[in-house]
PDB file of C-alpha atoms in Angstrom:
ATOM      1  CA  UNK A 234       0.675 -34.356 -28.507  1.00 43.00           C
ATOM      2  CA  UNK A 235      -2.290 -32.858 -29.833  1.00 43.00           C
ATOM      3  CA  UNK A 236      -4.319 -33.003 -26.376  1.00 47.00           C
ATOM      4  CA  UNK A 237      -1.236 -31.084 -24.925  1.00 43.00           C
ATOM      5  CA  UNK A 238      -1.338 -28.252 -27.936  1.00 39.00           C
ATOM      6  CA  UNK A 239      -5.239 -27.861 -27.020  1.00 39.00           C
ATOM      7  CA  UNK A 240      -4.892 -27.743 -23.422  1.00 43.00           C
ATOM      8  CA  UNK A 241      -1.543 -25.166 -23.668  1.00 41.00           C
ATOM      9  CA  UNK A 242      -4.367 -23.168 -25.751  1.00 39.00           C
ATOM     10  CA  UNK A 243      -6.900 -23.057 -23.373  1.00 40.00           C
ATOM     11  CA  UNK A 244      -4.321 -22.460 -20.456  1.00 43.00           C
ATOM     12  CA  UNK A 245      -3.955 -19.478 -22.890  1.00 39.00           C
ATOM     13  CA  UNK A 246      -6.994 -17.893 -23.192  1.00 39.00           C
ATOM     14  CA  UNK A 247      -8.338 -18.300 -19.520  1.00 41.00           C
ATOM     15  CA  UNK A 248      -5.068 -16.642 -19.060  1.00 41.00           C
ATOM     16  CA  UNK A 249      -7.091 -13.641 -21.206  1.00 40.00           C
ATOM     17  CA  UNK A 250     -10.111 -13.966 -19.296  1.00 40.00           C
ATOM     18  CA  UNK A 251      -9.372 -14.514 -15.601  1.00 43.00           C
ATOM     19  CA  UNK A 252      -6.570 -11.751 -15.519  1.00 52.00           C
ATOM     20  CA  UNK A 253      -7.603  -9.472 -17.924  1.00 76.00           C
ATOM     21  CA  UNK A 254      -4.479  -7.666 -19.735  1.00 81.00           C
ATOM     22  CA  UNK A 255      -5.005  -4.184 -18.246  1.00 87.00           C
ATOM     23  CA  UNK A 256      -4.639  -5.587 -14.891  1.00 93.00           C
ATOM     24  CA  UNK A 257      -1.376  -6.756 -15.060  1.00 94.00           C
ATOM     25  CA  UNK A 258       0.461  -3.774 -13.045  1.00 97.00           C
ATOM     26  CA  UNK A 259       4.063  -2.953 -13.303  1.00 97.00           C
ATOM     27  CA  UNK A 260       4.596  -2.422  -9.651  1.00 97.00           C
ATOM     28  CA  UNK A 261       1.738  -3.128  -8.211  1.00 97.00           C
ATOM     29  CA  UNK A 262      -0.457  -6.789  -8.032  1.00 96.00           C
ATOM     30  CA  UNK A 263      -3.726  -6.427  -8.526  1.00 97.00           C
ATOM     31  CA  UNK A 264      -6.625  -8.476  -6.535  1.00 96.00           C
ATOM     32  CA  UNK A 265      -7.051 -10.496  -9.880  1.00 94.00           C
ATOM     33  CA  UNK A 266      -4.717 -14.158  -9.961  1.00 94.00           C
ATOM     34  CA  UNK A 267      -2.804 -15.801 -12.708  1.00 91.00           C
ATOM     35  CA  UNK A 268      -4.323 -18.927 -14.179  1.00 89.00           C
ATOM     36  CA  UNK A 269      -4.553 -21.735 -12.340  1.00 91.00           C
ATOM     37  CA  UNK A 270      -2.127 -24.458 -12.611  1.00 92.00           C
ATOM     38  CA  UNK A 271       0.105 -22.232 -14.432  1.00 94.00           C
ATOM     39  CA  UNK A 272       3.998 -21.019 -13.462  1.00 96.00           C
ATOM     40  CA  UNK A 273       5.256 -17.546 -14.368  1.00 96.00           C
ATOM     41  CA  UNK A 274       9.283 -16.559 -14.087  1.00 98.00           C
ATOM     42  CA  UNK A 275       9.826 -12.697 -14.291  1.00 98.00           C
ATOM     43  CA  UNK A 276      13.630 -11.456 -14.820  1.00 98.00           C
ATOM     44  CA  UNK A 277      13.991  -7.968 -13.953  1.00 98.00           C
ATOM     45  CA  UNK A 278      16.123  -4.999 -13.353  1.00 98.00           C
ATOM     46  CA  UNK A 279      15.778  -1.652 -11.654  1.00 98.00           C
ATOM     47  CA  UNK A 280      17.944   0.985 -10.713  1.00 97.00           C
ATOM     48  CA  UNK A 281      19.011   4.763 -10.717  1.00 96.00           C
ATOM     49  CA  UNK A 282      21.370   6.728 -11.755  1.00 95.00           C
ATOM     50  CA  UNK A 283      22.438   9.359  -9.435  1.00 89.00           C
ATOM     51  CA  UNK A 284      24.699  10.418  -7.705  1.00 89.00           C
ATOM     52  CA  UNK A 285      25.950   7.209 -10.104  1.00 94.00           C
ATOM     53  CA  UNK A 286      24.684   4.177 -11.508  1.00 96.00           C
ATOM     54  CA  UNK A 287      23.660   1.465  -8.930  1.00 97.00           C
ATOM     55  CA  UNK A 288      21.250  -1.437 -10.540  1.00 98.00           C
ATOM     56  CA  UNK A 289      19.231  -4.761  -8.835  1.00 98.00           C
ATOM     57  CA  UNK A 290      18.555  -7.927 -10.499  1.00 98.00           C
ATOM     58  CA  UNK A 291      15.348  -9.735  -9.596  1.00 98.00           C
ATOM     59  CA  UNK A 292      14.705 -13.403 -10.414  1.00 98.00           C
ATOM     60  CA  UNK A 293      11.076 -14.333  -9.835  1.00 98.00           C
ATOM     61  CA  UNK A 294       8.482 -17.266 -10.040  1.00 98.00           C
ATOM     62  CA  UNK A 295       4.725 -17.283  -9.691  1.00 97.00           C
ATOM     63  CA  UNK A 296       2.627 -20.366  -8.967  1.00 97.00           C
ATOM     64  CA  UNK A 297      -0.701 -20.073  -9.872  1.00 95.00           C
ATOM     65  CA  UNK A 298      -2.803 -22.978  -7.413  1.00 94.00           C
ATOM     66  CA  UNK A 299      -6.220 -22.493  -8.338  1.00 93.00           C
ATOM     67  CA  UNK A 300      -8.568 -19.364  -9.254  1.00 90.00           C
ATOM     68  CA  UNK A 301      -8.379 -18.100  -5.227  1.00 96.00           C
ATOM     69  CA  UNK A 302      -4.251 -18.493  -4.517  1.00 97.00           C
ATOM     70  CA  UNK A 303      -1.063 -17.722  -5.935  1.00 97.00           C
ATOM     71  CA  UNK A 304       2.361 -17.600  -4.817  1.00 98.00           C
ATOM     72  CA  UNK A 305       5.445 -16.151  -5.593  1.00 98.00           C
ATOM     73  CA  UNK A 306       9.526 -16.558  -4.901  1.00 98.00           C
ATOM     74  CA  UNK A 307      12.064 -14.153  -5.447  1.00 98.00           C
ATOM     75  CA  UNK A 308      15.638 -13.801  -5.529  1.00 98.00           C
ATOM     76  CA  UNK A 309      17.475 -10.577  -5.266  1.00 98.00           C
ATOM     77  CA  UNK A 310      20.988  -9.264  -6.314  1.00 98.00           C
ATOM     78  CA  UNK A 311      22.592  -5.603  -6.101  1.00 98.00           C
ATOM     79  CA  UNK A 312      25.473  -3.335  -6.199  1.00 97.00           C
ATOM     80  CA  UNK A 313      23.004  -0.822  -4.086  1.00 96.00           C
ATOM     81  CA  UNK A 314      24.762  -1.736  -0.717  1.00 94.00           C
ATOM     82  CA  UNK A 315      28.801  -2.319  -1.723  1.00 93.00           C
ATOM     83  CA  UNK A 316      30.922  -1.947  -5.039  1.00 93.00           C
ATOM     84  CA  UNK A 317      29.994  -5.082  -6.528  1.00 95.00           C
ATOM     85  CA  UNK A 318      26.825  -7.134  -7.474  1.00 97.00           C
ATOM     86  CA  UNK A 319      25.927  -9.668  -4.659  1.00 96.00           C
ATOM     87  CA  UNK A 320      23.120 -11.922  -3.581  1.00 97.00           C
ATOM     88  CA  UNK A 321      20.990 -10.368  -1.315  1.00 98.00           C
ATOM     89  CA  UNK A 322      18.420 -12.668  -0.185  1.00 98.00           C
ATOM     90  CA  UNK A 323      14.844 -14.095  -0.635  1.00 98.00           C
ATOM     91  CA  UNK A 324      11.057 -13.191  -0.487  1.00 98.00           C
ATOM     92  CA  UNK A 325       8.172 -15.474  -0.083  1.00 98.00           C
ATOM     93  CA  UNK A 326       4.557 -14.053  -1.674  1.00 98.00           C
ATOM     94  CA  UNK A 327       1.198 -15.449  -1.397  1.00 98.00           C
ATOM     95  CA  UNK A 328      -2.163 -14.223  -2.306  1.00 98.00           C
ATOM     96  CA  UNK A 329      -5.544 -15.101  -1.489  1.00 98.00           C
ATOM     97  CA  UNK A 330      -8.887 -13.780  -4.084  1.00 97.00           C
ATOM     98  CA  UNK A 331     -12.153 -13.796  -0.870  1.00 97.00           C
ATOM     99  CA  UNK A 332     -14.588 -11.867  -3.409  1.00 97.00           C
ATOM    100  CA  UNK A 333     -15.381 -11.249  -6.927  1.00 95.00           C
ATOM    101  CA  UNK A 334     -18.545 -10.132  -8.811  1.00 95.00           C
ATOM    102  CA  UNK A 335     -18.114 -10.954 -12.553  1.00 89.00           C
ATOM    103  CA  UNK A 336     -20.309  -9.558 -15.480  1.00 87.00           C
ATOM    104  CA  UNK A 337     -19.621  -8.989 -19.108  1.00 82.00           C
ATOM    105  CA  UNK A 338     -16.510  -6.562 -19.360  1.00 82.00           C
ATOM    106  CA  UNK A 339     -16.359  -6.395 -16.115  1.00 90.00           C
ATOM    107  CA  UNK A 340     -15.392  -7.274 -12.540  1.00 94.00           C
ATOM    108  CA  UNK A 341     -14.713  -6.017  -9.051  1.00 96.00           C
ATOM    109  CA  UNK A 342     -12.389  -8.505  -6.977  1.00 97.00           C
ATOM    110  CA  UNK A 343     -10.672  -7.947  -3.077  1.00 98.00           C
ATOM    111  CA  UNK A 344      -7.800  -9.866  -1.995  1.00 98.00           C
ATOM    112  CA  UNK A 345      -5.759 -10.717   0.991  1.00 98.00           C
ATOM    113  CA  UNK A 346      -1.633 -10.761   0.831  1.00 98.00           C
ATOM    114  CA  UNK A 347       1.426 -11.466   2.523  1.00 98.00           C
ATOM    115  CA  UNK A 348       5.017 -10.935   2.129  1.00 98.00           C
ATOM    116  CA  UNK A 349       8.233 -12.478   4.364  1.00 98.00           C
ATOM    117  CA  UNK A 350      11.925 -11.271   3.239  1.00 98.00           C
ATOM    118  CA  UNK A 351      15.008 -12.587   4.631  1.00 98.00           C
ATOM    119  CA  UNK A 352      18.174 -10.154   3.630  1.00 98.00           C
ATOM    120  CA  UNK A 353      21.247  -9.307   4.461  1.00 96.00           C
ATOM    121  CA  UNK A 354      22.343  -6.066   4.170  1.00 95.00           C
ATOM    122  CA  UNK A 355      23.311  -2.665   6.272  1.00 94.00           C
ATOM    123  CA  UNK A 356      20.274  -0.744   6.609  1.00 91.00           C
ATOM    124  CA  UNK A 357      20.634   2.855   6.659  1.00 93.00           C
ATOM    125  CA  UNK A 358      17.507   3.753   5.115  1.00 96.00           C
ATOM    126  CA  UNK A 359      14.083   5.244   5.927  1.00 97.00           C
ATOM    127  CA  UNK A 360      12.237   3.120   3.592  1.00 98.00           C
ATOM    128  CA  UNK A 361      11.085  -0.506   4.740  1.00 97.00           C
ATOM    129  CA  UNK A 362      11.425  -2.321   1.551  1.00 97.00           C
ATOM    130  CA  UNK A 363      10.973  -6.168   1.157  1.00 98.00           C
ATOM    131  CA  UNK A 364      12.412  -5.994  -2.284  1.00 97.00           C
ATOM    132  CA  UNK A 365      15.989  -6.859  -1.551  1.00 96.00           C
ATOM    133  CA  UNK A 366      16.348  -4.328   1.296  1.00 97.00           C
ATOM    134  CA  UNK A 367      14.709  -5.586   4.357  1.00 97.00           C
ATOM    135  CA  UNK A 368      14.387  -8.431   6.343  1.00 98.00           C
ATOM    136  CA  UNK A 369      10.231  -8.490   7.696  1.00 98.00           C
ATOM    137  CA  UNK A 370       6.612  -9.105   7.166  1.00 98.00           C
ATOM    138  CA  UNK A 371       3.782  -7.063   4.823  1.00 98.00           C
ATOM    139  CA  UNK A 372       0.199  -7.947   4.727  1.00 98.00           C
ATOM    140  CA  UNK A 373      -2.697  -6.193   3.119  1.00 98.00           C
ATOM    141  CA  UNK A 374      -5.672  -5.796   1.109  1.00 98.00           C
ATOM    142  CA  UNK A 375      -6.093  -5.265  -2.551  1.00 98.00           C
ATOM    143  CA  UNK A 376      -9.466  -4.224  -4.277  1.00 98.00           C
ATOM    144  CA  UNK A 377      -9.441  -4.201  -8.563  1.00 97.00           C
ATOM    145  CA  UNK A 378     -12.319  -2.909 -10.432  1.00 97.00           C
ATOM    146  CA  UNK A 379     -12.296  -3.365 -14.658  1.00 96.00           C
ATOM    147  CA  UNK A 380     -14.510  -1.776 -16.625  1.00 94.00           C
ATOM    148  CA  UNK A 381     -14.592  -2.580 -19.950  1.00 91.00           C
ATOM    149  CA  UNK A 382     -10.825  -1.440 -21.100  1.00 92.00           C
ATOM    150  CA  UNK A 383      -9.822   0.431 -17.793  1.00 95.00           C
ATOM    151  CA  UNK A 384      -8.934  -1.341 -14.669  1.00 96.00           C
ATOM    152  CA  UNK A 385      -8.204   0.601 -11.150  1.00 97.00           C
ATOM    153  CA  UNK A 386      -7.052  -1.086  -8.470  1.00 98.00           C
ATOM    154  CA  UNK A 387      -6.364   0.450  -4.913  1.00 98.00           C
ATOM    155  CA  UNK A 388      -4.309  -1.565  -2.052  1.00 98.00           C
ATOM    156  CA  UNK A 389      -2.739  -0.917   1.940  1.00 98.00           C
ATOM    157  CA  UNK A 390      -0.683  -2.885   3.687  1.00 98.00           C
ATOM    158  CA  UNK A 391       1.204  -2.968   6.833  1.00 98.00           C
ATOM    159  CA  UNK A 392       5.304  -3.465   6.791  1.00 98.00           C
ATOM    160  CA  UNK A 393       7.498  -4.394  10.121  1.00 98.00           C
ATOM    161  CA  UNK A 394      11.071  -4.647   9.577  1.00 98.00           C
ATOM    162  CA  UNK A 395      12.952  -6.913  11.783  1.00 97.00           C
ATOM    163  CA  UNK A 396      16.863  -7.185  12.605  1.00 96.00           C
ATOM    164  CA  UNK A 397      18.682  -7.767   9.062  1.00 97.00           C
ATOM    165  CA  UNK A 398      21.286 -11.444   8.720  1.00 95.00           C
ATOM    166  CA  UNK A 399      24.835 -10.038   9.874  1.00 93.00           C
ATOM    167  CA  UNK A 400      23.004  -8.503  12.965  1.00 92.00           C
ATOM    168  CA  UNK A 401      21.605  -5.062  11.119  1.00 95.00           C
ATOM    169  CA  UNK A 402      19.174  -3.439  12.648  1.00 95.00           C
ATOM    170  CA  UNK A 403      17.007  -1.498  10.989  1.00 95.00           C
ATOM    171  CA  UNK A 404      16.134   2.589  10.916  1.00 96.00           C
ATOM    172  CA  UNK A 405      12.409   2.236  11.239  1.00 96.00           C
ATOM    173  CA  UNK A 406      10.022  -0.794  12.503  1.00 97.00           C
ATOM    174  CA  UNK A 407       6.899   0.330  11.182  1.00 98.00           C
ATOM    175  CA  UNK A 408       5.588   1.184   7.972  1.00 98.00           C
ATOM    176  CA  UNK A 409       2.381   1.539   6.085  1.00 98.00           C
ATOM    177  CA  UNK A 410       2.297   1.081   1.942  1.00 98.00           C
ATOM    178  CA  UNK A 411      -0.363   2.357  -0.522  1.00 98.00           C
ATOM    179  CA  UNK A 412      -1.232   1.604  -4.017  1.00 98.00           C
ATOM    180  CA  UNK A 413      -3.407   3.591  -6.419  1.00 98.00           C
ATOM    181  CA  UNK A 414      -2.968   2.048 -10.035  1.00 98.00           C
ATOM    182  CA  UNK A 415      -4.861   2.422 -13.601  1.00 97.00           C
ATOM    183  CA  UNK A 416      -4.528   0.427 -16.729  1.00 97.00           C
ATOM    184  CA  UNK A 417      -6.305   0.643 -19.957  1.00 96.00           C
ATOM    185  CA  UNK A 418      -5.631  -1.811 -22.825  1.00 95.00           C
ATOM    186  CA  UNK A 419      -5.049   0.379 -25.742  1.00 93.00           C
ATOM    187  CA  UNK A 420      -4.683  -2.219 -28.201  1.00 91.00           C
ATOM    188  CA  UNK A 421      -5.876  -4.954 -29.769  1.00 88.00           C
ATOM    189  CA  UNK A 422      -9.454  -3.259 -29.975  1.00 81.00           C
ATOM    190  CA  UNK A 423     -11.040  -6.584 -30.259  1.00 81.00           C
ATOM    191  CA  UNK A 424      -9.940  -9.643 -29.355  1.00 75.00           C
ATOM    192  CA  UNK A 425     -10.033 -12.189 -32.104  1.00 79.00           C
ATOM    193  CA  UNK A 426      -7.123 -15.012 -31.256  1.00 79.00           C
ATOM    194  CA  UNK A 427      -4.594 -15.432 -28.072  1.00 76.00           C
ATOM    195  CA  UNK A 428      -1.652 -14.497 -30.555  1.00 81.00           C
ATOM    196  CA  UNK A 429      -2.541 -10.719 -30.762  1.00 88.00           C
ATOM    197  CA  UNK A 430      -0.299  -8.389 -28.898  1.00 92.00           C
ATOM    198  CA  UNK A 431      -1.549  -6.408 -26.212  1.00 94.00           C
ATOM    199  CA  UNK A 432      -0.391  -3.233 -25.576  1.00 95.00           C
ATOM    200  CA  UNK A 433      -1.292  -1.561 -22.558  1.00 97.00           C
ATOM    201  CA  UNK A 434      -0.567   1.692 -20.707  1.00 97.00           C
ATOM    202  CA  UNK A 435      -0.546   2.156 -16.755  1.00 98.00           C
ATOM    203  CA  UNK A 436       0.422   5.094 -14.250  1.00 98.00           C
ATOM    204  CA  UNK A 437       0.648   4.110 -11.057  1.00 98.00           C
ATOM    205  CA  UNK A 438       0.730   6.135  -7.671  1.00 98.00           C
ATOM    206  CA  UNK A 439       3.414   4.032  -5.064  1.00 98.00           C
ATOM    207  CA  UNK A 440       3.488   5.952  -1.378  1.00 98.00           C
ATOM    208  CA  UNK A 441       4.438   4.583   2.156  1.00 98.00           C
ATOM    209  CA  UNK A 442       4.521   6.879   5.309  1.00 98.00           C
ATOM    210  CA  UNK A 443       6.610   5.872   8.829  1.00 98.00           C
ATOM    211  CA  UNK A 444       4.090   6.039  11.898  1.00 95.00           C
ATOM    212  CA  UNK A 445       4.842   8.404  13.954  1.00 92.00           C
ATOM    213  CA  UNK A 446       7.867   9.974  11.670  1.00 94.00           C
ATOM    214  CA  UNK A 447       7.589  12.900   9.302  1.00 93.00           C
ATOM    215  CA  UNK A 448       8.961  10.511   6.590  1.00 97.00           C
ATOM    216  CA  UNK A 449       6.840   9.838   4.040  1.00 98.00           C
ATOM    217  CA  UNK A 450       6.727   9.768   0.455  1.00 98.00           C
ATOM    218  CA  UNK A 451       4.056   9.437  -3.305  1.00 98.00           C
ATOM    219  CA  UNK A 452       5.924   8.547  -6.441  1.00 98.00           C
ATOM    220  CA  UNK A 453       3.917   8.368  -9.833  1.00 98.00           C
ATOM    221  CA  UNK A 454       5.013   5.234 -12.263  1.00 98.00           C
ATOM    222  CA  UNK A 455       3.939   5.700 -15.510  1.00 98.00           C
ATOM    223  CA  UNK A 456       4.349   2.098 -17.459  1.00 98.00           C
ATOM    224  CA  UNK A 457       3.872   0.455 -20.634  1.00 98.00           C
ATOM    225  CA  UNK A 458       3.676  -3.113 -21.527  1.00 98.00           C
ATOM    226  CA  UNK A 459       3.769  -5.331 -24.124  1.00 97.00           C
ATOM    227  CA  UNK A 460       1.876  -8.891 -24.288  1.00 95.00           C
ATOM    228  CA  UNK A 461       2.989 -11.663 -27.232  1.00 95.00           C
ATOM    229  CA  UNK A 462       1.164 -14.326 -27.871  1.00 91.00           C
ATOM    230  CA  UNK A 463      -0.233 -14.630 -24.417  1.00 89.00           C
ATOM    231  CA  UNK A 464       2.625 -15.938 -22.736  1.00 92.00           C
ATOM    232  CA  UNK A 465       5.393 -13.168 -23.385  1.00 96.00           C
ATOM    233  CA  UNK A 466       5.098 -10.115 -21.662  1.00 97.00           C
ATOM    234  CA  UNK A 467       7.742  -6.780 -21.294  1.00 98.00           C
ATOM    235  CA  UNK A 468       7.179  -4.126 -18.912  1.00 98.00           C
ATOM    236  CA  UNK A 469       8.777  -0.475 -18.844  1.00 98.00           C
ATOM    237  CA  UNK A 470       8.517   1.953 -16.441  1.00 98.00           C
ATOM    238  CA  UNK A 471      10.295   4.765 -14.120  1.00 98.00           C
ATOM    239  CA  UNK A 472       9.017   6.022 -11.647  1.00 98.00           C
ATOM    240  CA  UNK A 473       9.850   9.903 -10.115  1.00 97.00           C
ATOM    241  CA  UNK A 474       8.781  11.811  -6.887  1.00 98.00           C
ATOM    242  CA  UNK A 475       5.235  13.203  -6.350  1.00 98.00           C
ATOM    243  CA  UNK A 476       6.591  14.262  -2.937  1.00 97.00           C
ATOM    244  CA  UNK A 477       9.093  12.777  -0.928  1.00 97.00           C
ATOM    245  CA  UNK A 478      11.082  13.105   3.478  1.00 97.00           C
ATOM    246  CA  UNK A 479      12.765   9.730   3.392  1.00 97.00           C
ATOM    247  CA  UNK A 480      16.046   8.287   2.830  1.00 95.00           C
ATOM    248  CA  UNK A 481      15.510   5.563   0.280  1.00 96.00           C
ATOM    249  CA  UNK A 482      16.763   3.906  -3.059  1.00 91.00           C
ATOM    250  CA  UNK A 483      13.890   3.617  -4.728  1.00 90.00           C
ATOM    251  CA  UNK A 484      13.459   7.059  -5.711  1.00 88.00           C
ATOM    252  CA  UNK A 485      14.420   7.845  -9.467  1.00 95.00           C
ATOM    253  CA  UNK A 486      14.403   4.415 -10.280  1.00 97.00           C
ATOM    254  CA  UNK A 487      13.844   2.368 -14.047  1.00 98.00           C
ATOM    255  CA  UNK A 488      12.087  -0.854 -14.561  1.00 98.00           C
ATOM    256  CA  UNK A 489      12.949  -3.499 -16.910  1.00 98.00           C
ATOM    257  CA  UNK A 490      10.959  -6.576 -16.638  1.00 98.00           C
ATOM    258  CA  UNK A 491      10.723  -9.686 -18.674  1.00 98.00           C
ATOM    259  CA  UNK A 492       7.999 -12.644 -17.766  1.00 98.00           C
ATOM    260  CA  UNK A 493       7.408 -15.913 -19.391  1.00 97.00           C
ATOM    261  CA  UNK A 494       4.722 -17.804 -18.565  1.00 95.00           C
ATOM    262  CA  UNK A 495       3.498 -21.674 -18.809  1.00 94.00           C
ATOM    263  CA  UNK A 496       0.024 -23.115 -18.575  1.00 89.00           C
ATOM    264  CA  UNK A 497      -1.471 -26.131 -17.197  1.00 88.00           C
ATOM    265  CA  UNK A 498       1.583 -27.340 -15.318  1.00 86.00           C
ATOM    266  CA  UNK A 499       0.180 -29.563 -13.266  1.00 76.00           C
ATOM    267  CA  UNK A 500      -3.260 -31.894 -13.416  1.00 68.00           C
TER     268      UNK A 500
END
């Protein structure tokens, strides 16, 4: 009993170290992993509420391997396409760290990532979205440098939409996604034990533009998030139009997020 207690402790504060609070974007991911050997679930729900109030339901787990890949799974459920709440399908996430330089309060990291959805639902909009919407492939690159309390992380990716389950096809093909995110860590001011709350603030530029299309759009996403005892974490955010030309139902929308997370899962 007591070697577990110590090594859910240390799962704890590598946790601290190798993804440092600030880092942990609302709707972005940053190059940065999760601790190895360690299994997040994340509960969320977004939605909007005009021209009336449509809401999706995410159910998520992360999968930390080791220090250079992580995975995710997701589950998705809306109203956004019919009446009623209904399963929607499943995403598949992985993540590979290829660089970091580490000092003392800070770090500059790149990753690679990919995405796969499988969905089913009519697709009538402009937007490729993996989240629920589409059925396709994203892959990308994801650069995060901290400094100190402030962490900015910047990240492309390419999106192809393929025929949705039912036989859907889908309004565009081709997409390309952009990321340009800041956190600071406004509180604690010193670290002193894992069981300190953190409190951090984000904004959070989210844009994609269709090849080839005049349909593009940049939303900004402020966020803030709350961190207990290491393992808790709550996320709020909305995010609103910067500029927008395309049909989509992510515009306007809320975050809710809860995440849970256990260490040292596995030996």
């Amino acid at each position: 009993m007591t070697k577990y207690i110590w090594l859910t402790l240390a799962g704890m504060l590598t946790a601290l170290f190798q993804a440092s609070a600030q880092e942990l974007y609302v709707n972005s991911e940053p190059a940065s992993n999760m601790a190895a050997k360690s299994l997040g679930i994340r509960l969320e729900n977004q939605g909007y509420f005009k021209p009336d109030y449509r809401n999706r339901t995410t159910l998520e787990a992360m999968l930390g391997i080791n220090k250079y890949i992580m995975v995710h799974g997701t589950a998705y459920m809306s109203d956004f396409y019919q009446d009623k709440q209904r399963f929607e399908g499943v995403s598949a996430y992985a993540k590979y760290r290829f660089y970091s330089a580490d000092s003392v309060q800070r770090h500059f990291r790149m990753a690679a990532f990919a995405k796969a959805s499988s969905i089913r639902n009519v697709q009538y909009n402009q937007e490729i979205s993996l989240e629920g919407d589409n059925t396709g492939l994203q892959g990308g690159l994801v650069a995060t440098q901290l400094v100190h309390k402030l962490a900015v992380s910047g990240s492309l990716s390419y999106l192809r939409a393929f025929e949705n389950r039912g036989g859907y096809e889908p309004v565009n093909r081709n997409s390309i996604a952009y990321t340009l995110s800041a956190g600071y860590l406004l509180f604690p001011k010193k670290y002193t034990n894992y069981e300190q709350t953190n409190i951090n603030l984000y904004a959070e530029l989210l844009g994609k533009s269709n090849p080839g299309k005049a349909q593009y759009y940049v939303d900004i996403a402020p966020a803030i998030q709350f961190i207990f005892n290491s393992v808790l974490r709550v996320d709020l955010s909305y995010r609103t139009p910067l500029t927008n030309r395309m049909l989509r139902n992510t515009q306007n929308m809320y975050l809710v997020r809860v995440e849970y997370n256990l260490f040292n899962i596995f030996n």
